[in-house]
Amino acid sequence: MSDSPLVVAIDGPAASGKSSTAHWVAERLGYRHVDSGALYRALTLLATREAGPSDGWTGERLAALADRVRLDAVPGGFEPTIDGAPAGDGIRGAEVTRCVSLVAQMPAVRGWVNARVREAAEGRSVVVDGRDIGTVVFPEAPLKIFLVADPWERARRRLVQRLGRRPADAEIAEETERLVQRDAKDATQTVQAKDAILLDTTYLTQAEQVDRIVALTRALERGVSPEADPA
Ligand code: CDP
């Protein structure tokens, strides 16, 4: 069993199940979950409230707002706060989802998020999910997973999560279009690390994908290195 803290990095495109998978993996292992996307979303939520129309947003303006957004420890992980209060479900709203890629493209914002995520991970074992965790934030992470799934299936899962019912095909088609557009906007920062393990979850249940990552991490804790897939 390894005594030093471990970082498990989980990256992948929009709605590939990174956050929920990272949450359950962390819970099973007794690690902390750090959701980097939640921090981009919390800053975007604050900008939608206070920075006027999104076409006027600048890195400087966003960096000033970022002083009011923090990642606070809660049992099992971290939650983003704005002015000390939990940012809440508003970070998952349609307007934030529409604007978040624009915010995430700003180098000042990326530097700020990366610093907060590294601080949260300091001195403890963590499961961190995002787009560039295995390439930029923790390039030395000993276990990197790149989660992918067919866009239609990703859209279907996201709608089930949001609506709590079976979505109609027309709804899935519309959501697929939105996801594919967001993937295109996020393409530069969504990179599979050369030493990442590619996990296609299209035909896996959530329990199966969590089991797979937990087993890889336990092997690593015993000193067995995972085999990376060719990127
Ligand atoms: O869960 P979902 O895939 O919809 O997105 P998320 O993980 O909550 O991330 C929201 C947005 O933040 C993404 O669309 C990216 O624009 C940005 N993001 C990023 O650029 N880099 C990260 N490490 C995490 C998120």
Tab-separated table of C-alpha atoms and ligand atoms in Angstrom:
chain	number	residue	atom	x	y	z
A	1	MET	CA	0.000	0.000	0.000
A	2	SER	CA	1.387	3.385	-1.015
A	3	ASP	CA	1.695	5.995	1.746
A	4	SER	CA	2.169	9.052	-0.425
A	5	PRO	CA	-0.943	10.805	-1.787
A	6	LEU	CA	-2.135	9.679	-5.220
A	7	VAL	CA	-3.768	11.712	-7.973
A	8	VAL	CA	-6.282	10.003	-10.258
A	9	ALA	CA	-6.992	12.243	-13.271
A	10	ILE	CA	-10.251	11.766	-15.193
A	11	ASP	CA	-10.635	13.778	-18.406
A	12	GLY	CA	-13.015	13.651	-21.330
A	13	PRO	CA	-15.544	15.576	-23.424
A	14	ALA	CA	-18.824	17.161	-22.273
A	15	ALA	CA	-21.200	14.905	-20.348
A	16	SER	CA	-18.943	11.866	-20.634
A	17	GLY	CA	-19.743	11.075	-16.996
A	18	LYS	CA	-16.490	12.407	-15.544
A	19	SER	CA	-17.914	14.122	-12.477
A	20	SER	CA	-20.303	11.412	-11.338
A	21	THR	CA	-17.681	8.725	-11.989
A	22	ALA	CA	-15.013	10.741	-10.140
A	23	HIS	CA	-17.425	11.234	-7.236
A	24	TRP	CA	-18.128	7.506	-6.814
A	25	VAL	CA	-14.513	6.458	-7.362
A	26	ALA	CA	-13.398	8.933	-4.674
A	27	GLU	CA	-16.071	7.721	-2.289
A	28	ARG	CA	-15.114	4.056	-2.768
A	29	LEU	CA	-11.425	4.789	-2.226
A	30	GLY	CA	-11.767	7.319	0.596
A	31	TYR	CA	-10.127	9.968	-1.626
A	32	ARG	CA	-11.376	13.541	-2.097
A	33	HIS	CA	-13.139	14.503	-5.336
A	34	VAL	CA	-12.082	17.745	-7.028
A	35	ASP	CA	-14.391	18.858	-9.888
A	36	SER	CA	-12.459	21.449	-11.898
A	37	GLY	CA	-15.424	22.121	-14.206
A	38	ALA	CA	-17.495	23.251	-11.204
A	39	LEU	CA	-15.015	26.066	-10.636
A	40	TYR	CA	-15.227	27.237	-14.275
A	41	ARG	CA	-18.988	27.066	-13.929
A	42	ALA	CA	-19.100	29.024	-10.634
A	43	LEU	CA	-17.039	31.852	-12.107
A	44	THR	CA	-19.272	31.842	-15.201
A	45	LEU	CA	-22.370	32.041	-12.981
A	46	LEU	CA	-20.968	35.090	-11.221
A	47	ALA	CA	-20.117	36.676	-14.595
A	48	THR	CA	-23.673	36.122	-15.890
A	49	ARG	CA	-24.957	37.963	-12.815
A	50	GLU	CA	-22.515	40.840	-12.721
A	51	ALA	CA	-20.390	41.263	-15.832
A	52	GLY	CA	-23.046	42.308	-18.371
A	53	PRO	CA	-23.432	40.655	-21.803
A	54	SER	CA	-20.934	37.856	-22.445
A	55	ASP	CA	-19.479	39.486	-25.580
A	56	GLY	CA	-17.948	42.155	-23.323
A	57	TRP	CA	-16.220	39.725	-20.949
A	58	THR	CA	-12.446	40.057	-20.745
A	59	GLY	CA	-9.774	38.038	-18.943
A	60	GLU	CA	-9.112	41.015	-16.701
A	61	ARG	CA	-12.767	41.410	-15.701
A	62	LEU	CA	-13.121	37.683	-15.046
A	63	ALA	CA	-9.879	37.531	-13.062
A	64	ALA	CA	-11.232	40.314	-10.795
A	65	LEU	CA	-14.465	38.361	-10.201
A	66	ALA	CA	-12.452	35.191	-9.492
A	67	ASP	CA	-11.296	36.697	-6.185
A	68	ARG	CA	-14.831	36.059	-4.886
A	69	VAL	CA	-14.987	32.403	-5.963
A	70	ARG	CA	-13.406	29.682	-3.857
A	71	LEU	CA	-13.259	25.926	-3.612
A	72	ASP	CA	-14.218	24.988	-0.037
A	73	ALA	CA	-13.741	21.591	1.572
A	74	VAL	CA	-16.937	19.607	2.255
A	75	PRO	CA	-17.207	15.937	3.307
A	76	GLY	CA	-15.801	13.820	0.463
A	77	GLY	CA	-14.692	16.701	-1.718
A	78	PHE	CA	-14.985	20.392	-2.438
A	79	GLU	CA	-17.720	22.772	-3.455
A	80	PRO	CA	-17.406	26.097	-5.223
A	81	THR	CA	-18.559	29.120	-3.246
A	82	ILE	CA	-19.325	32.682	-4.317
A	83	ASP	CA	-18.767	35.337	-1.639
A	84	GLY	CA	-18.573	32.507	0.898
A	85	ALA	CA	-21.953	30.912	0.033
A	86	PRO	CA	-22.303	27.630	-1.921
A	87	ALA	CA	-22.636	28.406	-5.657
A	88	GLY	CA	-25.460	25.818	-5.816
A	89	ASP	CA	-27.309	24.223	-8.714
A	90	GLY	CA	-27.256	27.448	-10.720
A	91	ILE	CA	-23.834	26.389	-12.035
A	92	ARG	CA	-25.552	23.624	-14.055
A	93	GLY	CA	-28.109	25.986	-15.658
A	94	ALA	CA	-28.488	26.462	-19.415
A	95	GLU	CA	-27.046	30.001	-19.495
A	96	VAL	CA	-23.896	28.978	-17.589
A	97	THR	CA	-23.484	25.908	-19.818
A	98	ARG	CA	-23.794	28.151	-22.903
A	99	CYS	CA	-21.146	30.640	-21.695
A	100	VAL	CA	-18.681	28.458	-19.777
A	101	SER	CA	-16.476	27.485	-22.752
A	102	LEU	CA	-15.856	31.170	-23.492
A	103	VAL	CA	-14.716	31.743	-19.908
A	104	ALA	CA	-12.604	28.562	-19.943
A	105	GLN	CA	-10.688	29.794	-23.004
A	106	MET	CA	-9.204	32.744	-21.107
A	107	PRO	CA	-5.616	31.965	-20.054
A	108	ALA	CA	-5.959	34.043	-16.853
A	109	VAL	CA	-8.992	31.970	-15.867
A	110	ARG	CA	-7.264	28.659	-16.655
A	111	GLY	CA	-4.269	29.643	-14.522
A	112	TRP	CA	-6.576	30.579	-11.653
A	113	VAL	CA	-8.550	27.306	-11.802
A	114	ASN	CA	-5.382	25.215	-12.047
A	115	ALA	CA	-3.904	26.902	-8.964
A	116	ARG	CA	-7.096	26.339	-6.922
A	117	VAL	CA	-7.286	22.681	-8.003
A	118	ARG	CA	-3.625	22.041	-7.111
A	119	GLU	CA	-4.168	23.684	-3.704
A	120	ALA	CA	-7.191	21.455	-3.045
A	121	ALA	CA	-5.147	18.361	-3.910
A	122	GLU	CA	-2.180	19.258	-1.760
A	123	GLY	CA	-1.119	16.552	0.670
A	124	ARG	CA	-4.068	14.194	0.089
A	125	SER	CA	-5.190	11.536	-2.367
A	126	VAL	CA	-7.660	12.930	-4.868
A	127	VAL	CA	-9.727	12.090	-7.917
A	128	VAL	CA	-9.743	15.169	-10.143
A	129	ASP	CA	-11.959	15.522	-13.201
A	130	GLY	CA	-11.868	17.971	-16.077
A	131	ARG	CA	-10.472	18.365	-19.579
A	132	ASP	CA	-6.739	18.899	-19.100
A	133	ILE	CA	-6.035	17.361	-15.709
A	134	GLY	CA	-3.737	14.641	-17.061
A	135	THR	CA	-1.982	16.951	-19.514
A	136	VAL	CA	-1.664	20.352	-17.799
A	137	VAL	CA	-2.778	20.324	-14.173
A	138	PHE	CA	-1.225	17.012	-13.046
A	139	PRO	CA	0.970	15.754	-15.892
A	140	GLU	CA	2.730	13.492	-13.358
A	141	ALA	CA	-0.487	11.790	-12.151
A	142	PRO	CA	0.196	8.047	-11.935
A	143	LEU	CA	-3.302	7.148	-13.184
A	144	LYS	CA	-5.012	9.000	-16.022
A	145	ILE	CA	-8.348	8.009	-17.481
A	146	PHE	CA	-9.854	9.517	-20.631
A	147	LEU	CA	-13.603	8.860	-20.627
A	148	VAL	CA	-15.459	8.900	-23.917
A	149	ALA	CA	-18.938	7.842	-25.049
A	150	ASP	CA	-21.020	8.162	-28.165
A	151	PRO	CA	-22.533	11.718	-28.315
A	152	TRP	CA	-26.127	10.428	-28.541
A	153	GLU	CA	-25.599	8.305	-25.407
A	154	ARG	CA	-23.940	11.217	-23.577
A	155	ALA	CA	-26.914	13.450	-24.465
A	156	ARG	CA	-29.396	10.786	-23.365
A	157	ARG	CA	-27.675	10.357	-19.980
A	158	ARG	CA	-27.452	14.092	-19.355
A	159	LEU	CA	-31.182	14.499	-20.070
A	160	VAL	CA	-32.153	11.607	-17.800
A	161	GLN	CA	-30.080	13.279	-15.066
A	162	ARG	CA	-31.643	16.698	-15.705
A	163	LEU	CA	-35.287	15.711	-16.373
A	164	GLY	CA	-35.557	12.589	-14.217
A	165	ARG	CA	-37.474	10.778	-16.977
A	166	ARG	CA	-36.917	9.040	-20.296
A	167	PRO	CA	-36.252	11.728	-22.930
A	168	ALA	CA	-37.891	11.701	-26.365
A	169	ASP	CA	-35.681	11.176	-29.435
A	170	ALA	CA	-36.223	14.799	-30.541
A	171	GLU	CA	-34.970	16.028	-27.165
A	172	ILE	CA	-31.908	13.785	-27.382
A	173	ALA	CA	-31.188	15.045	-30.915
A	174	GLU	CA	-31.306	18.660	-29.727
A	175	GLU	CA	-29.079	17.961	-26.705
A	176	THR	CA	-26.618	16.018	-28.902
A	177	GLU	CA	-26.284	19.109	-31.109
A	178	ARG	CA	-25.538	21.302	-28.067
A	179	LEU	CA	-22.954	18.823	-26.737
A	180	VAL	CA	-21.185	18.524	-30.074
A	181	GLN	CA	-21.012	22.322	-30.325
A	182	ARG	CA	-19.565	22.588	-26.792
A	183	ASP	CA	-17.039	19.817	-27.596
A	184	ALA	CA	-15.905	21.912	-30.591
A	185	LYS	CA	-15.449	25.023	-28.424
A	186	ASP	CA	-13.551	23.017	-25.784
A	187	ALA	CA	-11.469	21.043	-28.296
A	188	THR	CA	-8.131	22.791	-27.642
A	189	GLN	CA	-8.215	22.098	-23.941
A	190	THR	CA	-9.663	18.577	-24.102
A	191	VAL	CA	-6.578	16.475	-24.701
A	192	GLN	CA	-5.967	12.802	-24.059
A	193	ALA	CA	-2.607	12.415	-22.328
A	194	LYS	CA	-0.231	9.969	-24.031
A	195	ASP	CA	-0.181	7.824	-20.910
A	196	ALA	CA	-3.968	7.907	-20.343
A	197	ILE	CA	-6.184	4.857	-20.408
A	198	LEU	CA	-9.069	5.326	-22.821
A	199	LEU	CA	-12.384	4.139	-21.393
A	200	ASP	CA	-15.346	4.104	-23.782
A	201	THR	CA	-18.423	3.994	-21.571
A	202	THR	CA	-21.077	3.853	-24.307
A	203	TYR	CA	-21.946	0.268	-23.368
A	204	LEU	CA	-20.851	0.330	-19.726
A	205	THR	CA	-23.028	0.999	-16.715
A	206	GLN	CA	-21.852	3.586	-14.247
A	207	ALA	CA	-21.108	0.835	-11.708
A	208	GLU	CA	-18.907	-0.956	-14.270
A	209	GLN	CA	-16.869	2.134	-15.106
A	210	VAL	CA	-16.437	2.994	-11.416
A	211	ASP	CA	-15.331	-0.613	-10.674
A	212	ARG	CA	-12.771	-0.459	-13.470
A	213	ILE	CA	-11.145	2.761	-12.189
A	214	VAL	CA	-11.259	1.635	-8.548
A	215	ALA	CA	-9.510	-1.638	-9.519
A	216	LEU	CA	-6.803	0.265	-11.444
A	217	THR	CA	-6.231	2.588	-8.484
A	218	ARG	CA	-6.038	-0.280	-5.996
A	219	ALA	CA	-3.473	-1.978	-8.235
A	220	LEU	CA	-1.496	1.249	-8.268
A	221	GLU	CA	-1.654	1.482	-4.471
A	222	ARG	CA	-0.043	-1.967	-4.450
A	223	GLY	CA	2.649	-0.693	-6.815
A	224	VAL	CA	1.299	-2.085	-10.130
A	225	SER	CA	1.468	0.513	-12.924
A	226	PRO	CA	-1.468	0.730	-15.344
A	227	GLU	CA	-0.876	0.092	-19.063
A	228	ALA	CA	-1.640	3.204	-21.118
A	229	ASP	CA	-3.493	2.964	-24.422
A	230	PRO	CA	-1.907	4.517	-27.492
A	231	ALA	CA	-3.443	8.041	-27.727
B	1	CDP	O1	-19.894	17.973	-16.970
B	1	CDP	P1	-19.596	18.656	-18.279
B	1	CDP	O2	-18.760	17.798	-19.153
B	1	CDP	O3	-20.809	19.210	-18.925
B	1	CDP	O4	-18.727	19.907	-18.016
B	1	CDP	P2	-17.869	20.346	-16.774
B	1	CDP	O5	-16.849	19.298	-16.426
B	1	CDP	O6	-18.768	20.816	-15.694
B	1	CDP	O7	-17.092	21.586	-17.410
B	1	CDP	C1	-17.785	22.734	-17.849
B	1	CDP	C2	-16.901	23.504	-18.816
B	1	CDP	O8	-15.706	23.936	-18.130
B	1	CDP	C3	-16.415	22.747	-20.027
B	1	CDP	O9	-17.333	22.840	-21.100
B	1	CDP	C4	-15.097	23.468	-20.353
B	1	CDP	O10	-15.324	24.611	-21.116
B	1	CDP	C5	-14.599	23.914	-18.999
B	1	CDP	N1	-13.547	23.058	-18.425
B	1	CDP	C6	-12.250	23.206	-18.887
B	1	CDP	O11	-12.016	23.960	-19.832
B	1	CDP	N2	-11.224	22.533	-18.301
B	1	CDP	C7	-11.454	21.705	-17.268
B	1	CDP	N3	-10.433	21.091	-16.677
B	1	CDP	C8	-12.773	21.521	-16.793
B	1	CDP	C9	-13.809	22.204	-17.403
